[in-house]
Amino acid sequence: MNSENEKILSQSVQFLKSIGPKRADSFKKIGISTIRDLLFYFPSRHLDRTTTITTANAYSYLLDGFTGEITIIGKVVEKEQIRFGKKELLKIQMRDSSGFFECVWFQGIKYFSNLFKENDIVAVSGKPVISKFHALQFTHPDFDRITEDESINFLNTGKIIPFYKVPKELKVTNLGDFSLRKIISSTVENYSNYLDETLPEDILLENNISGIVEAVRNYHFPDCHENLLTAVRRFKFEELFYLEILVALKKYNYKTKISGLSMKVQSNLIKDFLNILPFNLTESQLKALSDIRNDMGKALPMNRLLQGDVGSGKTIVALIAMLIAVDNGFQAVLMAPTEILADQHAKNITALLDKLYKVHSERKIKLSLLLGGQKKSIKEGNLKEIKDKESDIIIGTHALFEEKVEFNNLGLVIIDEQHRFGVDQRWKIQSKGKTPDIIVMSATPIPRTLSMTIYGDLDVSIIDEMPKNRIPVKTILRGDKSLPDIYKFIIDKLKDGYQSFVVYPLVEESQKIELKAAQTFYNDLTNSYLKDLSVGLIHGRMSWQEKEEAMLKFQAKQFDVLIATTVIEVGIDIPDANIILINDAQRFGLSQLHQLRGRVGRGSKQAYCILVTKDEFISINNKHKLDLDYLSPAMMDKYRAAIRLQSMVNYNDGFKIAEIDMKLRGPGNIFGIQQSGFPELHHADLLNDEEILLNAKLKAFEIVESDPKFILDKNQIIKKNLLRNYSSSLKYSQIA
Ligand code: ADP
Ligand code: MG
């Protein structure tokens, strides 16, 4: 890399024309310090001939059934604020040379009203409709202002105009749409030539990707739409390529460490265990188990993701893996995300081990449970057992690995509900033993492209089948006026042995308020609808001992109803709890609702998930056909909560639910990617850039396999760029 170029680009933006110390300061506040930073401040949109049409054309397109996004350049004619009932709207009339159109806002009326002045020229983008009064109408459109000159130039030459976000930090120093565009334009003109290439030549050629200088120029000021797409594609590719290089390095690091933990995977212990199970494993469970056995038999460390919907029976598969490890003389660890879940795992597994001991008395398997709030004496006893290799199976929360636990001979680590932990956790564990085998379990299904990155270094087994005795949970959506009837139903079902969860959302941040809300809710119910029932309460402010007590009493049927916050969300398994009533269900996220629903229907009786919400969320459902593929983003925004609830009613399948969740959240907010420890993506989108990702991955893995230390000449560029731009993601790989 050319250090002379570097020097020039590393100069402060203050050296640029029309940027003084004040403006430089405000640029700094939005993360732009150097000239290089400014070159990479790309437009958020472009005004483009291919999507810009006249009002008259827009009319005829819409009449032909067109529903996509368009842009019209118009001049503000007049503003109007209209009241109807309690509501209010802002309507702005605009015109172009071919006719009139209008923009409507229901929110931020004052703000938008002040923003637009008569004769302003605005590029309005959105999906318009033809209104009741035959007007061409945009609702809450995107818009950008342009100058008269720009608009004339654009209409005459078709030159593409970039639009940049102007954050308030810049506005303070009088930078606006026009001035920012001017500054960036001259910077690109004068400085983009100094950029050094960051991708190897052969990759550029093979993938038909433009060089960095050309790409930067075309991203800002493309001559045509085609050039813009090519430029954007380069940055998407680059981002995904380096992401996959990181993934490949991680995988490479695993595979080259020899664990020496090659285990014997067939034994009487396992055979006896399968015999004492009250059920047969499903085909999927057997397949996952065979994958795991395969891995454990090999001398390489296992890194496997076990994915399966809520209730598909992952725990038993994990337990068998633990027994294999124990049978080979190793310790096995099971980590749960919450203390009550760890506690529950310990209880269930102890019961199974006792049963096993009756038929397999050669070996008594010892289980230790390690929890955060344990008494000092108990904890120290446990730690000693673990250290002295008295414990075979160790169960605990992640606290287990934050403290000074010394394992004696750790052979296997199982992480339940992996999405609850960061990726770092896995690395911490592996540093504890001699590269033990690892299984991570997750009930959150994710699309292939995403798992290729977040879990790209793992092998995957999927349990895609439910145990045979299951009847799908019936999900019912009701308005809160129905609550008395629902409580009657809960009481009525008691005679069939049904227990119920009653879940309520907590929005308060403060612990004190939360505690009070929980108690108030409990008092209200036990003084009214549920006054003749025995009712328990469990919430997040209890110690795990208190939680355990409540769960045990519920399990022992001392409570008919357990009032709960989302502390019961993950993993809890009470076979006779067959009703879950979720209050204010609109407040919960979709995967959270699905997890909560997974708390019931774990036995063989018909279970019910009753979602209670405000009437408005139900009447919306009746009025509109909530088909996601046809909903505009604006509709999605508006009806997000209603869509979540309706999806719960329509679908039981976790994969379908996850897919909808992803669409509703948008690719940027997908759960897991933030915690994955990978760099943030600015250009690429894991849901929609699958093809680019596949190519980038192929190339990245090929390079890491053939030249993992980046010694070859042609790969020097990769090494340099990794060290410069991705150093914080490299902490687990040694490339230098
Ligand atoms: P999850 O995959 O959500 O962790 P669990 O492992 O908690 O699910 O299993 C849910 C319930 O199903 C448990 O009560 C478990 O004993 C039971 N179970 C697991 N496998 C089977 C099977 N093959 N047949 C019947 N019941 C099963
Ligand atoms: Mg589970």
CSV table of N, CA, C and O and ligand atoms in Angstrom, one decimal, residues 277-283 285 308-317 341 344-345 348 352 416-417 441-443 463 466-470 571-575 595 598-599 601-603, ligand 1:
chain,number,residue,atom,x,y,z
A,277,LEU,N,-35.9,-44.8,28.6
A,277,LEU,CA,-36.7,-43.7,28.1
A,277,LEU,C,-38.1,-44.1,27.9
A,277,LEU,O,-38.4,-45.1,27.3
A,278,PRO,N,-39.0,-43.3,28.4
A,278,PRO,CA,-40.5,-43.7,28.2
A,278,PRO,C,-41.0,-43.5,26.8
A,278,PRO,O,-42.1,-43.7,26.5
A,279,PHE,N,-40.1,-43.1,25.9
A,279,PHE,CA,-40.6,-42.9,24.5
A,279,PHE,C,-39.4,-43.3,23.5
A,279,PHE,O,-38.3,-43.5,24.0
A,280,ASN,N,-39.8,-43.5,22.3
A,280,ASN,CA,-38.7,-43.7,21.3
A,280,ASN,C,-38.3,-42.3,20.7
A,280,ASN,O,-39.1,-41.4,20.6
A,281,LEU,N,-37.0,-42.2,20.4
A,281,LEU,CA,-36.6,-41.0,19.8
A,281,LEU,C,-37.2,-40.9,18.4
A,281,LEU,O,-37.4,-41.9,17.7
A,282,THR,N,-37.4,-39.7,18.0
A,282,THR,CA,-37.9,-39.4,16.6
A,282,THR,C,-36.8,-39.7,15.6
A,282,THR,O,-35.6,-39.7,16.0
A,283,GLU,N,-37.1,-39.8,14.3
A,283,GLU,CA,-36.1,-40.0,13.3
A,283,GLU,C,-35.1,-38.8,13.3
A,283,GLU,O,-33.9,-39.1,13.2
A,285,GLN,N,-34.3,-36.9,15.8
A,285,GLN,CA,-33.4,-37.0,16.9
A,285,GLN,C,-32.3,-38.0,16.7
A,285,GLN,O,-31.2,-37.8,17.0
A,308,GLY,N,-33.6,-26.9,16.5
A,308,GLY,CA,-34.9,-27.5,16.5
A,308,GLY,C,-35.9,-26.7,17.2
A,308,GLY,O,-35.6,-26.0,18.2
A,309,ASP,N,-37.1,-26.7,16.7
A,309,ASP,CA,-38.2,-25.8,17.2
A,309,ASP,C,-38.4,-26.1,18.7
A,309,ASP,O,-38.0,-27.2,19.2
A,310,VAL,N,-39.0,-25.2,19.4
A,310,VAL,CA,-39.4,-25.3,20.8
A,310,VAL,C,-40.1,-26.6,21.0
A,310,VAL,O,-41.1,-26.9,20.3
A,311,GLY,N,-39.7,-27.4,21.9
A,311,GLY,CA,-40.4,-28.7,22.2
A,311,GLY,C,-40.0,-29.9,21.3
A,311,GLY,O,-40.6,-30.9,21.4
A,312,SER,N,-39.0,-29.7,20.4
A,312,SER,CA,-38.7,-30.8,19.5
A,312,SER,C,-37.9,-31.9,20.2
A,312,SER,O,-37.6,-32.9,19.6
A,313,GLY,N,-37.4,-31.6,21.4
A,313,GLY,CA,-36.7,-32.6,22.2
A,313,GLY,C,-35.2,-32.6,22.0
A,313,GLY,O,-34.5,-33.6,21.8
A,314,LYS,N,-34.6,-31.4,22.1
A,314,LYS,CA,-33.2,-31.3,22.0
A,314,LYS,C,-32.4,-31.8,23.2
A,314,LYS,O,-31.4,-32.4,23.1
A,315,THR,N,-33.1,-31.6,24.4
A,315,THR,CA,-32.4,-31.9,25.6
A,315,THR,C,-32.0,-33.4,25.7
A,315,THR,O,-30.8,-33.7,26.2
A,316,ILE,N,-32.8,-34.2,25.3
A,316,ILE,CA,-32.5,-35.7,25.5
A,316,ILE,C,-31.3,-36.0,24.6
A,316,ILE,O,-30.5,-36.8,25.0
A,317,VAL,N,-31.3,-35.4,23.4
A,317,VAL,CA,-30.2,-35.7,22.5
A,317,VAL,C,-28.9,-35.2,23.2
A,317,VAL,O,-27.8,-35.9,23.1
A,341,LEU,N,-34.0,-22.5,34.5
A,341,LEU,CA,-33.8,-23.6,33.5
A,341,LEU,C,-32.7,-24.5,33.9
A,341,LEU,O,-32.9,-25.8,33.7
A,344,GLN,N,-34.1,-26.8,36.4
A,344,GLN,CA,-35.1,-27.7,35.9
A,344,GLN,C,-34.3,-28.8,35.1
A,344,GLN,O,-34.6,-30.0,35.3
A,345,HIS,N,-33.3,-28.5,34.3
A,345,HIS,CA,-32.5,-29.5,33.6
A,345,HIS,C,-31.9,-30.5,34.7
A,345,HIS,O,-31.9,-31.7,34.5
A,348,ASN,N,-34.7,-32.9,36.0
A,348,ASN,CA,-35.1,-33.9,35.0
A,348,ASN,C,-34.0,-34.9,34.8
A,348,ASN,O,-34.3,-36.1,34.7
A,352,LEU,N,-33.8,-39.1,35.4
A,352,LEU,CA,-33.4,-40.1,34.4
A,352,LEU,C,-32.2,-40.9,34.9
A,352,LEU,O,-32.1,-42.1,34.6
A,416,ASP,N,-27.3,-24.5,26.0
A,416,ASP,CA,-28.7,-24.5,25.6
A,416,ASP,C,-29.1,-23.1,25.3
A,416,ASP,O,-28.6,-22.1,25.8
A,417,GLU,N,-30.0,-23.0,24.3
A,417,GLU,CA,-30.6,-21.7,23.9
A,417,GLU,C,-29.4,-20.7,23.5
A,417,GLU,O,-29.3,-19.7,24.1
A,441,MET,N,-27.2,-25.4,21.3
A,441,MET,CA,-28.6,-25.7,20.9
A,441,MET,C,-29.4,-24.4,20.7
A,441,MET,O,-29.2,-23.5,21.5
A,442,SER,N,-30.2,-24.4,19.7
A,442,SER,CA,-31.0,-23.2,19.5
A,442,SER,C,-32.4,-23.5,19.0
A,442,SER,O,-32.5,-24.4,18.1
A,443,ALA,N,-33.4,-22.8,19.5
A,443,ALA,CA,-34.7,-23.0,18.9
A,443,ALA,C,-35.1,-21.8,18.0
A,443,ALA,O,-36.2,-21.8,17.5
A,463,ILE,N,-33.3,-30.7,14.0
A,463,ILE,CA,-34.5,-31.6,14.4
A,463,ILE,C,-35.7,-30.9,13.8
A,463,ILE,O,-36.1,-29.9,14.3
A,466,MET,N,-41.6,-33.1,15.3
A,466,MET,CA,-42.0,-33.1,16.7
A,466,MET,C,-42.3,-34.5,17.2
A,466,MET,O,-42.6,-35.4,16.4
A,467,PRO,N,-42.1,-34.8,18.5
A,467,PRO,CA,-42.5,-36.1,19.0
A,467,PRO,C,-43.9,-36.4,18.6
A,467,PRO,O,-44.7,-35.5,18.5
A,468,LYS,N,-44.1,-37.7,18.4
A,468,LYS,CA,-45.4,-38.1,17.8
A,468,LYS,C,-46.7,-37.8,18.6
A,468,LYS,O,-47.7,-37.6,18.0
A,469,ASN,N,-46.5,-37.8,19.9
A,469,ASN,CA,-47.7,-37.7,20.7
A,469,ASN,C,-48.3,-36.2,20.8
A,469,ASN,O,-49.3,-36.0,21.4
A,470,ARG,N,-47.7,-35.3,20.1
A,470,ARG,CA,-48.1,-33.9,20.2
A,470,ARG,C,-49.3,-33.6,19.4
A,470,ARG,O,-49.4,-33.9,18.2
A,571,GLY,N,-37.5,-22.5,27.7
A,571,GLY,CA,-37.2,-23.9,28.1
A,571,GLY,C,-38.0,-24.5,29.1
A,571,GLY,O,-38.0,-25.8,29.2
A,572,ILE,N,-38.8,-23.8,29.9
A,572,ILE,CA,-39.5,-24.4,31.0
A,572,ILE,C,-40.4,-25.5,30.6
A,572,ILE,O,-41.2,-25.3,29.6
A,573,ASP,N,-40.4,-26.6,31.3
A,573,ASP,CA,-41.2,-27.8,30.8
A,573,ASP,C,-42.1,-28.3,31.9
A,573,ASP,O,-41.6,-29.0,32.9
A,574,ILE,N,-43.3,-28.0,31.9
A,574,ILE,CA,-44.3,-28.5,32.9
A,574,ILE,C,-45.4,-29.2,32.1
A,574,ILE,O,-46.3,-28.5,31.5
A,575,PRO,N,-45.3,-30.5,32.0
A,575,PRO,CA,-46.2,-31.2,31.1
A,575,PRO,C,-47.7,-31.0,31.3
A,575,PRO,O,-48.5,-31.0,30.4
A,595,GLN,N,-41.9,-18.6,21.8
A,595,GLN,CA,-41.3,-19.3,22.9
A,595,GLN,C,-42.3,-19.5,24.0
A,595,GLN,O,-42.3,-20.6,24.7
A,598,GLY,N,-44.5,-22.2,23.4
A,598,GLY,CA,-43.8,-23.5,23.6
A,598,GLY,C,-43.9,-24.0,25.0
A,598,GLY,O,-43.5,-25.2,25.3
A,599,ARG,N,-44.3,-23.2,26.0
A,599,ARG,CA,-44.4,-23.7,27.4
A,599,ARG,C,-45.5,-24.7,27.5
A,599,ARG,O,-45.6,-25.4,28.5
A,601,GLY,N,-48.5,-27.6,25.7
A,601,GLY,CA,-48.6,-28.6,24.7
A,601,GLY,C,-47.4,-29.5,24.6
A,601,GLY,O,-47.1,-30.0,23.6
A,602,ARG,N,-46.8,-29.7,25.8
A,602,ARG,CA,-45.7,-30.6,25.9
A,602,ARG,C,-46.1,-32.0,26.3
A,602,ARG,O,-45.2,-32.9,26.3
A,603,GLY,N,-47.3,-32.1,26.7
A,603,GLY,CA,-47.8,-33.5,27.0
A,603,GLY,C,-48.7,-34.0,25.8
A,603,GLY,O,-48.4,-33.6,24.7
B,1,ADP,P1,-36.6,-28.4,23.5
B,1,ADP,O1,-36.2,-28.9,22.1
B,1,ADP,O2,-37.6,-27.2,23.3
B,1,ADP,O3,-35.5,-28.1,24.4
B,1,ADP,P2,-37.3,-30.5,25.3
B,1,ADP,O4,-36.0,-31.2,25.1
B,1,ADP,O5,-37.5,-29.7,26.5
B,1,ADP,O6,-37.5,-29.6,24.1
B,1,ADP,O7,-38.4,-31.6,25.1
B,1,ADP,C1,-39.7,-31.3,25.3
B,1,ADP,C2,-40.5,-32.4,25.9
B,1,ADP,O8,-40.6,-33.5,25.0
B,1,ADP,C3,-39.8,-33.0,27.1
B,1,ADP,O9,-40.8,-33.2,28.1
B,1,ADP,C4,-39.2,-34.3,26.6
B,1,ADP,O10,-39.1,-35.3,27.6
B,1,ADP,C5,-40.2,-34.7,25.6
B,1,ADP,N1,-39.6,-35.5,24.5
B,1,ADP,C6,-38.4,-35.4,23.9
B,1,ADP,N2,-38.2,-36.3,22.9
B,1,ADP,C7,-39.4,-37.0,22.8
B,1,ADP,C8,-39.9,-38.1,22.0
B,1,ADP,N3,-39.1,-38.6,21.0
B,1,ADP,N4,-41.1,-38.5,22.2
B,1,ADP,C9,-41.9,-38.0,23.1
B,1,ADP,N5,-41.5,-37.0,24.0
B,1,ADP,C10,-40.3,-36.5,23.8
